[in-house]
XYZ file of N, CA and C in Angstrom:
636
model
N -7.590 -1.267 10.086
C -8.476 -0.036 10.229
C -7.115 0.749 10.521
N -7.258 2.215 9.805
C -6.171 3.360 9.991
C -5.998 4.187 11.025
N -5.298 4.242 12.215
C -5.697 4.922 13.534
C -4.646 5.873 13.291
N -4.941 7.192 14.014
C -3.674 8.508 14.164
C -4.233 8.902 15.453
N -2.532 8.883 15.822
C -2.253 9.446 17.090
C -1.858 10.571 17.174
N -2.828 11.403 17.900
C -1.737 13.337 17.881
C -1.898 13.585 19.475
N -0.795 14.517 19.275
C -0.786 14.994 20.897
C -0.461 16.554 20.660
N -0.851 17.452 21.634
C -0.745 18.242 21.396
C 0.290 18.858 22.506
N 0.816 19.880 22.615
C 2.101 20.696 23.143
C 2.031 20.471 24.901
N 0.828 20.375 25.214
C 1.201 20.344 26.753
C 1.251 18.667 27.314
N 1.134 17.638 26.751
C 1.482 16.592 26.770
C 2.115 15.919 25.662
N 3.193 16.500 24.991
C 3.863 16.079 23.799
C 5.112 15.111 24.680
N 5.027 15.187 25.591
C 6.253 14.100 26.253
C 5.534 13.003 26.558
N 4.295 12.517 26.488
C 4.003 11.573 26.994
C 3.478 10.373 25.370
N 4.043 11.219 24.240
C 3.573 10.614 23.353
C 4.058 9.156 22.891
N 5.491 9.235 23.097
C 6.530 8.043 23.263
C 5.838 6.816 23.638
N 5.523 7.427 25.063
C 4.408 6.010 25.619
C 3.570 5.428 24.990
N 2.041 6.344 24.956
C 1.266 5.846 24.009
C 1.230 5.742 22.901
N 2.265 6.079 22.318
C 2.406 5.440 20.658
C 2.762 4.129 20.736
N 3.867 3.853 21.773
C 4.147 2.231 22.283
C 3.122 1.503 22.371
N 2.488 1.442 23.069
C 0.971 1.085 23.563
C -0.039 1.050 22.607
N -0.068 2.005 21.653
C -1.508 1.771 20.700
C -0.241 0.994 19.266
N 0.693 1.250 19.223
C 1.133 0.357 18.160
C 1.381 -1.075 18.575
N 1.241 -1.719 19.404
C 1.303 -2.715 20.398
C -0.112 -3.831 19.913
N -0.816 -2.395 20.603
C -2.233 -3.215 20.168
C -2.935 -3.072 18.689
N -2.396 -2.576 17.912
C -2.220 -2.646 16.739
C -1.564 -3.279 15.477
N -0.692 -3.577 16.246
C 0.152 -5.128 15.821
C -0.750 -5.860 15.864
N -1.166 -6.656 16.928
C -2.185 -7.707 17.432
C -3.198 -7.635 16.766
N -3.806 -6.906 16.314
C -5.393 -6.534 15.431
C -4.904 -6.174 14.153
N -4.208 -5.719 13.647
C -3.768 -5.576 12.399
C -4.217 -4.313 11.727
N -3.838 -3.462 12.934
C -4.272 -1.994 11.975
C -3.071 -0.948 11.926
N -3.234 -0.307 11.140
C -2.051 0.432 10.582
C -2.020 1.759 11.559
N -1.002 2.306 12.179
C -0.721 3.599 13.179
C -0.460 4.828 12.821
N -0.803 5.999 12.985
C -0.108 7.119 12.110
C 0.191 7.971 13.204
N 1.784 8.287 13.666
C 1.385 9.174 14.559
C 1.351 10.918 14.057
N 0.534 11.683 14.469
C 0.591 12.589 13.389
C 0.472 14.390 14.110
N 0.322 13.617 15.341
C 0.891 15.344 16.143
C 2.026 15.339 16.269
N 2.298 16.005 17.866
C 4.166 16.014 18.250
C 4.440 14.945 18.983
N 5.887 15.130 18.912
C 6.029 13.656 19.323
C 7.148 13.878 20.348
N 7.236 14.770 20.455
C 8.420 15.523 21.941
C 8.060 17.199 21.994
N 8.442 17.873 23.078
C 8.215 19.236 23.098
C 9.161 20.313 21.745
N 10.000 19.570 21.389
C 10.215 20.009 20.517
C 10.102 20.318 19.449
N 8.786 19.642 18.727
C 8.247 19.257 17.706
C 7.383 20.420 17.338
N 6.821 20.108 16.308
C 5.686 21.311 15.330
C 4.793 21.914 16.332
N 4.416 22.691 17.125
C 3.620 22.852 18.280
C 2.128 23.258 17.565
N 1.667 22.123 18.618
C 0.178 22.544 18.207
C -0.754 22.438 19.907
N -2.022 22.911 19.596
C -2.917 22.954 20.521
C -4.253 21.700 20.490
N -4.666 22.098 21.476
C -6.091 20.979 20.811
C -7.263 21.752 20.081
N -6.792 22.672 19.890
C -7.618 23.676 18.488
C -7.207 22.771 17.408
N -5.923 22.624 17.226
C -5.624 22.159 15.902
C -5.872 20.892 15.973
N -5.823 20.216 17.034
C -6.162 18.746 16.713
C -7.447 18.650 16.106
N -8.565 19.203 16.353
C -10.299 18.999 15.789
C -9.937 19.329 14.656
N -9.181 20.070 14.029
C -9.137 20.537 12.801
C -8.338 19.130 11.842
N -7.429 18.690 12.630
C -6.626 17.777 11.959
C -7.302 16.482 12.195
N -8.171 16.222 13.239
C -9.445 15.092 13.554
C -10.259 15.100 12.059
N -10.296 16.155 12.292
C -11.776 16.564 11.321
C -11.028 16.468 9.591
N -10.317 16.692 8.961
C -9.585 16.591 7.634
C -9.119 15.417 7.562
N -8.812 14.864 8.619
C -8.242 12.750 8.453
C -8.986 12.524 8.199
N -10.482 12.115 8.751
C -11.548 11.649 8.994
C -12.830 11.770 7.814
N -12.857 13.022 7.561
C -13.724 13.572 6.256
C -13.196 13.123 4.787
N -12.045 12.812 4.786
C -10.980 12.418 3.692
C -10.741 11.342 3.545
N -11.276 10.442 4.926
C -11.486 8.970 4.863
C -9.250 8.751 4.764
N -8.742 9.424 5.232
C -7.529 9.230 5.261
C -6.866 8.362 6.861
N -7.652 8.280 7.490
C -7.675 7.838 8.838
C -9.375 7.381 8.725
N -9.391 6.241 9.800
C -10.907 5.643 10.420
C -11.138 5.893 11.900
N -9.942 6.399 12.432
C -10.536 6.668 14.150
C -8.946 7.542 14.395
N -9.424 8.576 15.067
C -8.260 9.192 15.487
C -8.006 9.219 17.036
N -7.299 8.964 17.582
C -6.720 9.260 19.620
C -6.093 10.514 19.550
N -7.012 11.009 20.498
C -6.627 12.289 20.994
C -6.084 12.669 22.479
N -6.023 13.437 22.875
C -6.014 13.955 24.093
C -5.241 15.369 24.850
N -5.358 15.770 26.010
C -5.167 16.906 25.766
C -4.614 16.559 27.971
N -4.238 17.884 28.629
C -3.783 17.139 30.248
C -5.151 16.584 30.711
N -6.631 17.374 30.597
C -7.880 16.921 31.303
C -8.517 15.711 29.532
N -8.029 15.718 29.022
C -8.799 15.336 27.850
C -10.046 15.635 27.156
N -10.534 17.038 28.260
C -11.441 18.039 27.949
C -11.614 18.855 26.902
N -10.633 19.901 26.760
C -10.556 20.447 25.521
C -10.350 19.870 24.130
N -9.706 18.185 24.262
C -9.284 17.990 22.798
C -11.159 17.647 22.616
N -11.568 16.869 23.327
C -13.242 16.418 23.031
C -13.795 17.512 22.860
N -13.843 18.594 23.206
C -14.845 19.901 22.831
C -14.467 20.213 21.289
N -12.865 20.164 21.126
C -12.139 20.789 19.856
C -12.630 19.608 18.793
N -12.583 18.066 19.063
C -12.467 16.936 17.924
C -14.389 17.379 17.825
N -15.219 17.409 18.844
C -16.575 17.266 18.428
C -17.164 18.467 18.081
N -15.815 19.485 17.739
C -17.166 20.703 16.924
C -17.067 20.434 15.511
N -16.335 19.720 15.079
C -16.354 19.456 13.449
C -16.681 18.600 13.052
N -18.130 18.944 12.025
C -18.617 17.676 11.008
C -18.138 16.488 10.686
N -18.576 15.512 11.021
C -17.940 14.308 10.287
C -17.093 13.323 11.798
N -17.029 13.797 13.255
C -16.153 13.568 13.957
C -17.369 13.383 15.594
N -17.223 12.594 15.329
C -17.558 11.832 16.819
C -17.006 11.407 17.921
N -16.696 12.092 18.520
C -15.389 11.874 19.647
C -16.091 11.845 20.852
N -15.301 10.307 21.903
C -15.674 9.795 23.082
C -14.742 10.414 24.406
N -15.089 10.870 25.406
C -14.188 11.075 26.775
C -13.969 9.841 27.320
N -12.602 9.300 27.263
C -12.088 7.926 27.512
C -11.441 8.342 28.846
N -11.405 7.357 30.035
C -10.505 7.320 30.991
C -9.984 6.177 31.421
N -11.009 4.995 31.017
C -10.302 3.781 31.370
C -11.169 2.590 30.274
N -10.953 0.975 30.679
C -11.307 0.211 29.367
C -12.653 0.544 29.241
N -13.401 0.491 30.102
C -14.719 0.323 30.340
C -15.639 1.339 29.679
N -14.964 2.620 29.939
C -15.424 4.131 28.349
C -14.563 3.683 27.069
N -13.913 2.976 26.707
C -13.968 2.841 25.329
C -14.488 1.706 25.250
N -14.796 0.386 25.879
C -16.050 -0.721 25.372
C -17.496 -0.102 24.680
N -17.508 0.499 26.093
C -19.293 1.262 25.799
C -19.282 1.887 24.734
N -18.346 3.039 24.202
C -18.138 3.886 23.861
C -18.339 3.653 21.734
N -17.546 2.710 21.903
C -17.245 1.787 21.125
C -19.016 0.525 20.349
N -19.284 0.188 21.949
C -21.004 -0.832 21.437
C -21.887 0.612 21.278
N -22.079 1.655 22.089
C -23.077 2.230 22.284
C -23.374 3.321 21.108
N -22.433 4.033 21.515
C -21.998 5.583 20.456
C -21.203 5.365 19.158
N -20.591 4.454 19.227
C -20.206 4.061 17.660
C -19.381 5.170 17.131
N -18.530 5.704 17.579
C -17.730 6.904 17.242
C -16.340 6.853 16.670
N -15.904 7.855 15.634
C -14.584 7.340 15.120
C -13.381 8.517 16.164
N -13.447 8.414 17.346
C -12.395 9.669 17.806
C -12.764 9.448 19.449
N -11.294 9.431 19.928
C -11.594 9.423 21.857
C -10.534 10.425 22.033
N -10.521 11.229 23.043
C -10.190 12.144 23.759
C -9.715 11.563 25.241
N -8.290 11.411 25.350
C -7.998 11.031 26.780
C -7.221 12.001 27.621
N -7.161 11.571 29.244
C -6.344 12.838 29.797
C -5.160 12.274 30.060
N -4.281 12.628 29.528
C -2.244 12.573 29.589
C -1.769 13.315 30.837
N -2.869 13.754 31.374
C -2.270 14.492 32.645
C -2.612 13.867 33.730
N -4.224 14.308 33.936
C -5.174 13.760 35.377
C -5.025 12.291 35.261
N -4.646 11.896 36.594
C -4.543 10.477 36.826
C -3.629 9.454 35.994
N -2.882 10.095 35.753
C -1.983 9.594 34.414
C -0.379 9.332 35.139
N -0.819 8.079 36.272
C 0.518 7.946 36.940
C 0.735 6.495 36.906
N 0.865 5.840 38.264
C 1.414 4.661 38.172
C 0.577 3.560 37.439
N 1.271 2.759 36.881
C 0.096 1.759 35.756
C -0.686 2.373 34.609
N -0.223 3.609 34.448
C -0.660 4.568 33.237
C -0.774 3.851 31.821
N 0.698 3.171 31.730
C 0.711 2.592 30.399
C -0.587 1.096 29.837
N -0.066 0.559 31.232
C -1.577 -0.758 31.117
C -2.801 -0.002 30.923
N -3.310 0.965 31.586
C -4.179 1.577 31.317
C -4.445 1.566 30.075
N -3.788 2.755 29.655
C -3.611 2.610 28.022
C -4.125 1.816 27.234
N -3.031 0.704 26.983
C -3.010 -0.562 26.447
C -4.261 -1.108 26.799
N -5.391 -1.322 28.001
C -6.397 -2.060 27.924
C -7.665 -1.398 27.733
N -7.376 0.614 27.280
C -8.342 1.340 26.891
C -8.288 1.114 25.078
N -7.163 0.663 24.315
C -6.846 0.516 23.133
C -7.618 -0.740 22.797
N -7.267 -1.804 23.855
C -7.664 -2.940 23.160
C -9.299 -3.290 23.127
N -9.781 -2.455 23.910
C -11.043 -2.911 23.909
C -11.613 -1.445 22.925
N -11.268 -0.971 22.628
C -11.525 0.576 21.768
C -11.741 -0.118 20.171
N -10.617 -0.626 19.947
C -10.723 -1.439 18.709
C -10.861 -2.660 18.412
N -11.093 -3.620 19.365
C -11.673 -5.095 19.420
C -12.470 -5.581 18.778
N -12.810 -6.421 18.062
C -14.459 -6.876 18.196
C -15.211 -5.677 16.904
N -16.158 -5.801 16.488
C -17.451 -5.549 15.896
C -18.069 -4.332 16.531
N -17.969 -3.079 16.393
C -18.287 -2.099 17.020
C -20.052 -1.755 17.059
N -20.855 -1.420 17.538
C -22.017 -0.592 17.346
C -23.043 -1.658 17.863
N -22.426 -3.022 18.841
C -23.514 -3.934 18.830
C -24.089 -3.292 20.189
N -24.350 -2.537 20.773
C -25.334 -2.470 21.858
C -24.423 -2.722 23.084
N -24.886 -1.929 24.524
C -24.678 -2.593 25.385
C -25.548 -1.964 26.956
N -26.797 -3.019 27.062
C -26.518 -4.091 27.138
C -27.295 -4.646 25.678
N -26.760 -5.758 25.378
C -27.250 -6.482 23.827
C -28.693 -6.110 23.787
N -30.049 -6.097 24.537
C -31.251 -6.266 24.467
C -31.844 -4.605 24.236
N -30.549 -3.509 24.051
C -30.886 -2.195 23.377
C -30.080 -1.858 22.547
N -29.869 -2.907 21.576
C -28.997 -2.160 21.096
C -29.858 -1.237 19.655
N -31.326 -1.626 19.222
C -31.344 -1.293 18.322
C -31.809 0.692 18.404
N -32.197 0.653 19.536
C -32.499 2.062 20.109
C -31.219 2.926 20.226
N -30.096 1.806 20.616
C -28.828 2.741 20.714
C -28.042 2.930 19.491
N -28.467 2.122 18.538
C -27.851 2.318 17.187
C -28.688 3.453 16.247
N -30.396 3.205 16.445
C -31.127 4.352 15.981
C -30.622 5.795 16.423
N -30.581 5.875 17.891
C -30.445 7.547 18.283
C -29.026 7.679 18.146
N -27.799 6.947 17.827
C -26.259 7.124 17.675
C -26.401 7.787 15.788
N -27.002 7.202 14.884
C -27.281 7.984 13.807
C -27.979 8.982 13.553
N -28.979 9.168 14.859
C -30.081 10.574 14.751
C -28.924 11.756 15.104
N -28.466 11.511 16.453
C -27.147 12.467 16.873
C -26.396 12.578 15.313
N -25.696 11.869 14.772
C -24.816 12.351 13.435
C -25.921 12.858 12.401
N -27.091 12.993 12.588
C -27.836 13.785 11.383
C -27.905 15.192 12.068
N -28.242 15.505 13.171
C -28.513 16.207 14.147
C -27.227 17.324 13.752
N -26.122 16.808 13.889
C -24.881 17.231 14.082
C -24.559 18.166 12.543
N -24.788 17.409 12.070
C -24.252 17.519 10.423
C -25.177 18.431 9.938
N -27.075 18.543 10.432
C -28.332 19.886 9.902
C -27.712 20.982 10.568
N -26.786 20.839 11.978
C -26.796 22.217 12.717
C -25.241 22.557 12.139
N -24.810 22.132 11.574
C -22.984 22.694 11.404
C -22.699 23.309 9.294
N -21.874 23.722 9.392
C -21.546 23.784 8.021
C -21.061 22.627 7.230
N -21.230 23.123 5.966
C -20.154 22.442 5.179
C -18.720 22.126 5.855
N -18.200 21.082 5.935
C -17.127 20.767 6.439
C -15.730 22.018 5.983
N -15.938 21.940 4.096
C -14.907 22.550 3.952
C -15.490 24.385 4.102
N -16.363 24.190 3.736
C -16.958 26.026 4.058
C -16.617 26.529 5.317
N -16.517 25.310 6.440
C -16.381 25.837 7.741
C -14.539 26.238 7.933
N -13.939 24.854 7.420
C -12.225 25.079 7.434
C -12.072 26.548 6.947
N -12.896 27.206 5.664
C -12.233 28.143 4.519
C -12.352 29.474 5.679
N -13.406 29.308 6.463
C -13.898 30.551 7.034
C -13.259 30.630 8.644
N -12.464 29.859 8.774
C -11.519 29.802 9.667
C -10.300 31.171 9.817
N -9.614 31.712 10.850
C -8.484 32.176 10.589
C -7.697 30.873 10.141
N -6.912 31.311 8.421
C -6.070 30.635 7.739
C -5.032 29.713 8.260
N -4.516 30.925 9.558
C -3.525 30.850 9.895
C -3.378 29.537 11.038
N -4.584 29.039 11.416
C -4.933 27.700 12.682
C -5.256 26.651 11.507
N -5.410 26.492 10.476
C -5.238 25.651 9.790
C -3.866 25.384 9.118
N -3.305 26.493 8.390
C -1.842 26.003 8.176
C -1.173 25.464 9.459
N -0.873 25.882 10.843
C -0.541 25.224 11.863
C -0.904 23.788 11.639
N -2.193 23.868 11.962
C -2.908 22.551 11.922
C -1.915 21.395 10.675
N -1.818 22.031 9.278
C -1.499 20.793 8.672
C 0.014 20.865 8.120
N 0.558 21.632 9.448
C 2.170 21.890 8.736
C 3.093 20.781 9.825
N 2.558 19.822 10.271
C 3.602 18.759 10.380
C 3.634 17.864 9.578
N 5.087 17.208 9.485
C 5.492 16.126 8.173
C 4.999 15.216 8.306
N 4.416 14.368 9.349
C 3.629 13.093 9.847
C 2.903 13.406 9.222
N 1.948 14.565 9.825
C 0.564 14.474 9.396
C 0.136 14.894 7.772
N 1.541 15.530 7.058
C 1.701 15.535 5.800
C 1.534 14.235 4.947
N 2.519 13.656 5.702
C 2.949 12.430 4.914
C 1.586 11.379 5.233
N 0.979 11.620 6.119
C -0.552 10.891 6.387
C -1.746 11.282 5.467
N -1.883 12.311 5.734
C -2.912 12.826 4.431
C -2.588 12.773 2.999
N -1.494 13.160 2.728
C -1.162 13.103 0.941
C -1.295 11.400 0.393
N -0.922 10.631 1.425
C -0.804 9.182 1.043
C -2.621 8.431 0.882
N -2.906 9.371 1.524
C -4.048 8.288 2.304
C -5.687 9.093 1.811
N -5.290 10.423 2.029
C -6.841 10.706 2.133
C -7.633 10.572 0.123
N -8.990 10.575 0.318
C -9.383 10.597 -0.993
C -9.653 11.529 -1.614
N -9.534 11.460 -2.861
C -9.593 12.415 -3.641
C -10.589 13.643 -3.790
N -10.833 15.011 -3.182
C -12.158 15.521 -3.205
C -11.777 16.893 -2.948
N -12.584 17.623 -3.304
C -12.270 19.285 -3.229
C -11.722 19.560 -1.309
N -11.945 18.784 -0.678
C -11.266 18.965 0.629
C -9.549 18.668 0.256
N -9.317 17.760 0.183
C -8.166 17.322 -0.709
C -7.474 18.272 -1.139
N -7.840 19.112 -1.888
C -7.622 19.767 -3.030
C -7.293 20.985 -2.095
N -8.214 21.495 -1.315
C -7.782 22.458 -0.776
C -6.641 22.389 0.903
N -6.331 21.459 1.228
C -5.653 21.479 1.909
C -4.182 20.950 1.146
N -4.071 20.543 0.166
C -3.060 20.232 -0.721
C -2.681 22.177 -0.775
N -3.498 22.350 -1.254
C -3.046 23.949 -1.524
C -2.669 24.578 -0.159
N -3.172 24.355 0.920
C -2.203 25.195 2.046
C -0.997 24.744 2.169
N -0.658 23.414 2.175
C 0.558 22.243 2.256
C 1.427 23.101 1.605
N 1.086 23.242 0.628
C 1.745 23.774 -0.844
C 2.257 25.323 -0.984
N 1.734 26.032 -0.011
C 1.304 27.292 0.294
C 3.244 27.894 0.647
């Protein structure tokens, strides 16, 4: 599985610590990790608004399979990512959240609070979150006897979101293009996207923004 980590400006200083734990779990479980957001306070500046655009692009072009995002409380990233078609983001503060989201909701993104409650032992909590989020088969339900209804409802919710939203490419084109330009402006994001995104009109559009 290809997993992207993205930090915005308020929590960019946490990137190295979070990346270290994600890479450790990724190595154990044979996942590829891409650090596509801010790596420190001096990096290409992003807000949680940009994280949503980035996640939508990476997931809808299949450049990655899963996105780990966050902000101070995690709530802004959660709302921003879930605003985009093709992104199903869960809020996660502990390993139980990660396990239940993977089994019940079977989404493709997480939003974590990187400031609130991020104190002593935070690196352990983050590691255990990643272990539960990415190990084993997803969508198995919890408790197991409720799997059928949970899988059905998760699928229906995805259909509702798709029906209620614009086509993703049309949505991006209707945004203030400066938002999109900033979102795709990071070098590591561009490398991940250009090397892994499947060929489609969305890729052509993003490539034209990068080349401009």
